[in-house]
Short mmCIF file of C-alpha atoms in Angstrom, two decimals:
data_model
loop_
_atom_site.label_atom_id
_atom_site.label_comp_id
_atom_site.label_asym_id
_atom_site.label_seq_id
_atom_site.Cartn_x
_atom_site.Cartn_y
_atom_site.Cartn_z
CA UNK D 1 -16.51 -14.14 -10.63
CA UNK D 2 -19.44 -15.03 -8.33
CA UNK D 3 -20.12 -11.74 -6.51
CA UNK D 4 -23.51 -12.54 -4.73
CA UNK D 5 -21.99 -12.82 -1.38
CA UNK D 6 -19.24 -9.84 -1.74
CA UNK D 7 -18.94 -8.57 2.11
CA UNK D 8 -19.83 -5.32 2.97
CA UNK D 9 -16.88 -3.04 3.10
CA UNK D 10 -16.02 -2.22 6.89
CA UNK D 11 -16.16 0.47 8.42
CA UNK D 12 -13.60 3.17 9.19
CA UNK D 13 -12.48 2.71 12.61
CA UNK D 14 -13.33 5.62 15.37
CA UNK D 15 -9.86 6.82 15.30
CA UNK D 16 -9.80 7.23 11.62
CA UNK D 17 -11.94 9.70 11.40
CA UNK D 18 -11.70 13.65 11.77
CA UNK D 19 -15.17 14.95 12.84
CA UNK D 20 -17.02 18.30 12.55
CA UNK D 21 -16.62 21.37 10.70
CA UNK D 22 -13.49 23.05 12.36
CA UNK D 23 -11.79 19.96 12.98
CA UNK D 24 -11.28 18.99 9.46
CA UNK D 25 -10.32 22.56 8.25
CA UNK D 26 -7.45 22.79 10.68
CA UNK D 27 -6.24 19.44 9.55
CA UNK D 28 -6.48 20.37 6.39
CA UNK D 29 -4.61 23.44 6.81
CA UNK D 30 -2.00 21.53 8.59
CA UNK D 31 -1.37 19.22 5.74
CA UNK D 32 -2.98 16.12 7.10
CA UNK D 33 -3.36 12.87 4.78
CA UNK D 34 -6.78 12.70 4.16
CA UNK D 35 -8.48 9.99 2.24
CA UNK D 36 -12.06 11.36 1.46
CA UNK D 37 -14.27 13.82 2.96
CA UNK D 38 -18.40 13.15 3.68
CA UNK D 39 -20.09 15.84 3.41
CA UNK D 40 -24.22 16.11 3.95
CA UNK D 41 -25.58 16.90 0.71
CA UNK D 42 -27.75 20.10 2.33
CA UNK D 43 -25.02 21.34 4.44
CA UNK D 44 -24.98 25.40 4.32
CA UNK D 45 -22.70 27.99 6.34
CA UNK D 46 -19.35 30.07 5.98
CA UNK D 47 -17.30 27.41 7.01
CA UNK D 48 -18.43 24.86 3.49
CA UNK D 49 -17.47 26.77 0.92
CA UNK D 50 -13.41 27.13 2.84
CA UNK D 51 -13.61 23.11 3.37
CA UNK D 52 -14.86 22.05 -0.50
CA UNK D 53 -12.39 24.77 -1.54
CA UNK D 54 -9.22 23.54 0.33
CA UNK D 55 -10.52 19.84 -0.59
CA UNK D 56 -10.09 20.92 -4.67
CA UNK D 57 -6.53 22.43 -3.67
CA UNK D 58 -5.54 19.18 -1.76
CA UNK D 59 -7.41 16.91 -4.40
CA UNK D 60 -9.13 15.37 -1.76
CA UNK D 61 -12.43 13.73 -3.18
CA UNK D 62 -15.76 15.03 -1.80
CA UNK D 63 -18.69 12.97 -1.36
CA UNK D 64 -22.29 14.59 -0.99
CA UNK D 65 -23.97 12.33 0.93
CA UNK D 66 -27.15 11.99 3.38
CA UNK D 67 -27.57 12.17 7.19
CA UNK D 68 -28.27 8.31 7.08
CA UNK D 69 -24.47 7.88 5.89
CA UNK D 70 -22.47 10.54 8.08
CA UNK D 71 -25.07 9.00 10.93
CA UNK D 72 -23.21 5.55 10.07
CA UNK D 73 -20.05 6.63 10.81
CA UNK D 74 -20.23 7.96 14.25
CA UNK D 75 -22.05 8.71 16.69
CA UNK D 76 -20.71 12.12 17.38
CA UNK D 77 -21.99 15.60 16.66
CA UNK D 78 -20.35 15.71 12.89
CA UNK D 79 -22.02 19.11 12.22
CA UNK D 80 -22.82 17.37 8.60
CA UNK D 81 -19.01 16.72 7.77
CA UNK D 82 -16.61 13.50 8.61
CA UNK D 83 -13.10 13.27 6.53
CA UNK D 84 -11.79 9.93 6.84
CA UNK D 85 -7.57 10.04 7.48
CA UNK D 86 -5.66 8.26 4.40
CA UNK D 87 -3.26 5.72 5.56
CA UNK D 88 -0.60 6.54 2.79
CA UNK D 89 0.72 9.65 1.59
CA UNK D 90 -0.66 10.78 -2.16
CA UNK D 91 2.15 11.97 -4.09
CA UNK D 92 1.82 14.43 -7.19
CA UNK D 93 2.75 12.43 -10.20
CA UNK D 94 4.80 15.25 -11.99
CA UNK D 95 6.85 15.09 -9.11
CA UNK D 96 7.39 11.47 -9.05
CA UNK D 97 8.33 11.16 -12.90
CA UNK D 98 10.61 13.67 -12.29
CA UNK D 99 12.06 12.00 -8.99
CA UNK D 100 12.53 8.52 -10.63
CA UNK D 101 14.34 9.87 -13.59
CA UNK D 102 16.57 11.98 -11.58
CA UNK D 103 17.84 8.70 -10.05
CA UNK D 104 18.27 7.06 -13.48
CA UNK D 105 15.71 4.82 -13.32
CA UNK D 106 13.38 4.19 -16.33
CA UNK D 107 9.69 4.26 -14.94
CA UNK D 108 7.61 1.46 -14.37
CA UNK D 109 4.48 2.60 -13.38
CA UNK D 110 0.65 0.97 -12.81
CA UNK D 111 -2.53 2.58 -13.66
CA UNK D 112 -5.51 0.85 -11.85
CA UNK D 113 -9.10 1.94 -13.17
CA UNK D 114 -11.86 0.63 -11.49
CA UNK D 115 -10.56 -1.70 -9.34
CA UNK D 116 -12.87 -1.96 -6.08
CA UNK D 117 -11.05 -4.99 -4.34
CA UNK D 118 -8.65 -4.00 -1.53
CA UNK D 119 -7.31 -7.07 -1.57
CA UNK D 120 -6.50 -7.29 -5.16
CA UNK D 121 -5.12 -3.59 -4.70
CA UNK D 122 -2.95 -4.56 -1.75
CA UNK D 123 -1.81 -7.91 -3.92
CA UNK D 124 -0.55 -5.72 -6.92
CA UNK D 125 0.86 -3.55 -4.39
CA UNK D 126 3.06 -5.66 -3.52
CA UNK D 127 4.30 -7.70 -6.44
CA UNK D 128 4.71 -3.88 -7.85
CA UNK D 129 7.49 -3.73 -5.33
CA UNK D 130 9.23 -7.37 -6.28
CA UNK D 131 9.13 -6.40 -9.66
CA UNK D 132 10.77 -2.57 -8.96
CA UNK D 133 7.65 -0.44 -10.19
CA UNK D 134 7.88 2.51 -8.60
CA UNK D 135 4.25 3.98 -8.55
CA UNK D 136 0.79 3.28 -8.84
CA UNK D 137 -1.61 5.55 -10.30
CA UNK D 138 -5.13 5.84 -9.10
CA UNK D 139 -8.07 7.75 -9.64
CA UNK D 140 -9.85 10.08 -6.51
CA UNK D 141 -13.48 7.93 -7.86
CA UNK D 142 -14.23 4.67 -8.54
CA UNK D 143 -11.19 2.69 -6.21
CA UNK D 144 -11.30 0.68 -3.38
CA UNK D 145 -9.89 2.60 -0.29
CA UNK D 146 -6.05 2.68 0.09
CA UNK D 147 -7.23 1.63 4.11
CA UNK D 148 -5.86 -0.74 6.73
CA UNK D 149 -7.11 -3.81 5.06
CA UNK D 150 -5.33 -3.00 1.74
CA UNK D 151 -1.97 -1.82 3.50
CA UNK D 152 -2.00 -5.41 5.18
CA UNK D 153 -2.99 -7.37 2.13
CA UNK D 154 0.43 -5.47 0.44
CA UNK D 155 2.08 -6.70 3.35
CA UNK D 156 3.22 -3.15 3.86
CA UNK D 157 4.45 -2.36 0.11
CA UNK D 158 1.71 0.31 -0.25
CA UNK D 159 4.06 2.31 1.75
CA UNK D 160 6.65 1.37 0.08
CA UNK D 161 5.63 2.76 -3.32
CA UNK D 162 4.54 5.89 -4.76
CA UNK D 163 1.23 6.86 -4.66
CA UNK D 164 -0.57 9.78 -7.04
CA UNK D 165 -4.23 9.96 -6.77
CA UNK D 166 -5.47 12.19 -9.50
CA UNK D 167 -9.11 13.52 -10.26
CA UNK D 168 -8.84 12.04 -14.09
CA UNK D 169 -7.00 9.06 -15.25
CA UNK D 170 -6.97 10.68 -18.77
CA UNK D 171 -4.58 13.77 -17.66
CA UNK D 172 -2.65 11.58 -16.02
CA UNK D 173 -2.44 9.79 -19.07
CA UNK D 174 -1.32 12.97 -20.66
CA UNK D 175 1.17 13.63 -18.01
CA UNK D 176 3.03 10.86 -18.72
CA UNK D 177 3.03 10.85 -22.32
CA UNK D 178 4.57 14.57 -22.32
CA UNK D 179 7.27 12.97 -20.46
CA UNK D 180 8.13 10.53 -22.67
CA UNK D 181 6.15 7.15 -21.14
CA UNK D 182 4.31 5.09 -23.04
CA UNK D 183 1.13 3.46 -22.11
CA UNK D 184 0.26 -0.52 -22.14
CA UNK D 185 -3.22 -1.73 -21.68
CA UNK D 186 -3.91 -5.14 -20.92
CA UNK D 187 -6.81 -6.14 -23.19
CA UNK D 188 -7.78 -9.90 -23.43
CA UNK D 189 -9.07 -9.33 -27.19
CA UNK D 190 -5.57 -7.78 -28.29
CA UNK D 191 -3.67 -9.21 -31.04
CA UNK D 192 0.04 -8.71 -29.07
CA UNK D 193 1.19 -10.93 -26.50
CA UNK D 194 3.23 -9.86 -23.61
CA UNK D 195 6.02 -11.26 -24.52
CA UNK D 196 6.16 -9.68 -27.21
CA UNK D 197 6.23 -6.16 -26.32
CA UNK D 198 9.56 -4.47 -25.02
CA UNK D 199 9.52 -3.24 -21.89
CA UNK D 200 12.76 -1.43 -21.36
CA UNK D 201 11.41 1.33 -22.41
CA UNK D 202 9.61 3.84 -19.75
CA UNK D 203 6.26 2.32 -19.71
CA UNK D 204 2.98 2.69 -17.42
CA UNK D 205 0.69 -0.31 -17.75
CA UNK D 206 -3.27 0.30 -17.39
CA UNK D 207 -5.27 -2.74 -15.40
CA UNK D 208 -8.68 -2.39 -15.72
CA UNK D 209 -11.43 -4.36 -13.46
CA UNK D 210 -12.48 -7.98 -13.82
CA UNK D 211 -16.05 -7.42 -14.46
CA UNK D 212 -15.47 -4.25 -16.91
CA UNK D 213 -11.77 -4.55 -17.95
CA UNK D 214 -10.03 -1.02 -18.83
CA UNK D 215 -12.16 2.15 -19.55
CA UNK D 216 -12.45 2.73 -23.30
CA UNK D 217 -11.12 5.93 -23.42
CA UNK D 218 -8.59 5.10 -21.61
CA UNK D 219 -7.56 1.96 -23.74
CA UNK D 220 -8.12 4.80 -26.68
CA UNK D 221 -5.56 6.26 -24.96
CA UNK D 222 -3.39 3.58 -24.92
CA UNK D 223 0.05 3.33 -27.15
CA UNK D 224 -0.31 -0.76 -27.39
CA UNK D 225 -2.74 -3.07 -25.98
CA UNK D 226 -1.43 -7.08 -25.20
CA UNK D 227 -3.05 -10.07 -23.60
CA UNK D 228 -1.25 -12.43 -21.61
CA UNK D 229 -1.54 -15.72 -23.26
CA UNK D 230 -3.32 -18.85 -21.49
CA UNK D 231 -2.87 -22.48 -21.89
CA UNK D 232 -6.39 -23.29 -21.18
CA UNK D 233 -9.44 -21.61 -22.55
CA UNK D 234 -10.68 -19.67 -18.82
CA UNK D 235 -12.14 -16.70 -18.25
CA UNK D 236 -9.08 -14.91 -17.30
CA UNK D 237 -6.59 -14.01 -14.55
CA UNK D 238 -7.45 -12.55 -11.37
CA UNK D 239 -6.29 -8.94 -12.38
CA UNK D 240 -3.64 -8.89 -9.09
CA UNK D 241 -1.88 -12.14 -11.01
CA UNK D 242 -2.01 -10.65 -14.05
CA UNK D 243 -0.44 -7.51 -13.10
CA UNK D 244 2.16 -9.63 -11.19
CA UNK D 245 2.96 -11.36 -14.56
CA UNK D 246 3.50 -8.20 -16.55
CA UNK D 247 5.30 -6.76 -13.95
CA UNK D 248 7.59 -9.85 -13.50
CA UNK D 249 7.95 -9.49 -17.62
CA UNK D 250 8.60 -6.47 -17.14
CA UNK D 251 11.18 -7.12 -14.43
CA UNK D 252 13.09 -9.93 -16.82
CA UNK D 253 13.63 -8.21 -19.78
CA UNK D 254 14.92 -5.34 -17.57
CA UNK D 255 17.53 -7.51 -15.51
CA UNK D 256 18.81 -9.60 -18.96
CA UNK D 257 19.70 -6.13 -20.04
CA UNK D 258 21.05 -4.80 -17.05
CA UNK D 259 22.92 -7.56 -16.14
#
């Protein structure tokens, strides 16, 4: 993929943002979505320590960043702190394993490492709700922005689906295999084929990025890896089509069974 004229990522609009010191604390004390907090790298006072330490709490990601950046964002007096407001609620994913089982369900879940592309997020997104997943799993590093842009490329499904963010991919990992999930990586060097794995099962199925593919701990991790098969000798699929065939594998298998 030919990434010498990627765009710039925009900007978060004005009315996105929560800025200064005392501003974000009380929205963080009143339970407000946030997506990420910038915080100057220097930044010193009473008030620093309360913010990083309700951001840990809230697992809301902290960058340390310079003037030149918060300076970028607005032109306001940001007292070396600007949170940007997340457009979808983060869910914890205990409670959403627990949630889906309750109703019966078996799990179907996505875990996306590295994936930078809103679009491709927002794509996934939304063939994750066709296909009845029922949550996406995303790292607090490393991941596009769950922002307008990607809630418009999912055609609204990102707020139609589960979202946990957690601070390591590898817990999560754990998470789910103490409750009884198993975990798929798709791997283009892997013996199995899709279609040959069963998928009735409660599975959560790890997409790594185009240019890096999945994390090698993380496919360490991993109960089985697949590939999906090609016709034609080709680099690959765009990771948001390949997740839309797994998941609509996924989704067959399922149905045949369940009538």
């Amino acid at each position: 993929m030919n990434n010498r004229f990627k765009p710039s990522p925009p900007k978060p609009k004005q009315s996105s943002l929560i800025i200064g010191r005392q501003p974000i604390l009380e929205a963080m004390k009143a339970g407000k979505a946030i997506e990420r907090i910038f915080l100057l790298k220097s930044a010193t006072g009473d008030i620093i320590p309360q913010l990083r330490q309700l951001a840990t709490e809230q697992r809301i990601p902290v960058n340390l960043v310079p003037m030149e950046k918060l300076n970028s964002l607005t032109q306001a007096n940001h007292q070396g702190v600007v949170a940007v407001t997340a457009k979808v609620a983060y869910l914890d994913l205990q409670d959403v394993i627990s949630h889906v089982v309750d109703k019966g369900e078996t799990p179907l879940f996505l875990i996306l490492d590295g994936i930078t592309d809103v679009r491709n997020i927002g794509a996934i997104a939304r063939s994750a709700v066709c296909c009845g997943a029922q949550a996406i799993i995303i790292p607090d590093k490393g991941i596009a922005a769950l922002n307008e842009e990607a809630i418009k490329s999912s055609a609204g499904a990102l707020e139609k689906i589960a979202i946990c963010r957690v601070n390591s991919l590898l817990k999560a990992i754990d998470t789910l295999h103490l409750n009884g999930i198993k975990i798929m990586a798709s791997e283009m060097e892997a013996p199995r084929q899709l279609f040959d794995l069963p998928w009735l099962e409660p599975v959560a199925v790890i997409m790594g990025s185009e240019d890096k593919g999945v994390y090698p701990a993380l496919l360490k991790a991993a109960d089985e890896q697949f590939h999906i098969p090609m016709q034609n000798s080709f680099e690959s699929f765009n990771v948001s089509v390949a997740a839309g065939i797994i998941l609509y594998e996924a989704m067959k298998q399922r149905m045949k069974v369940g009538g």
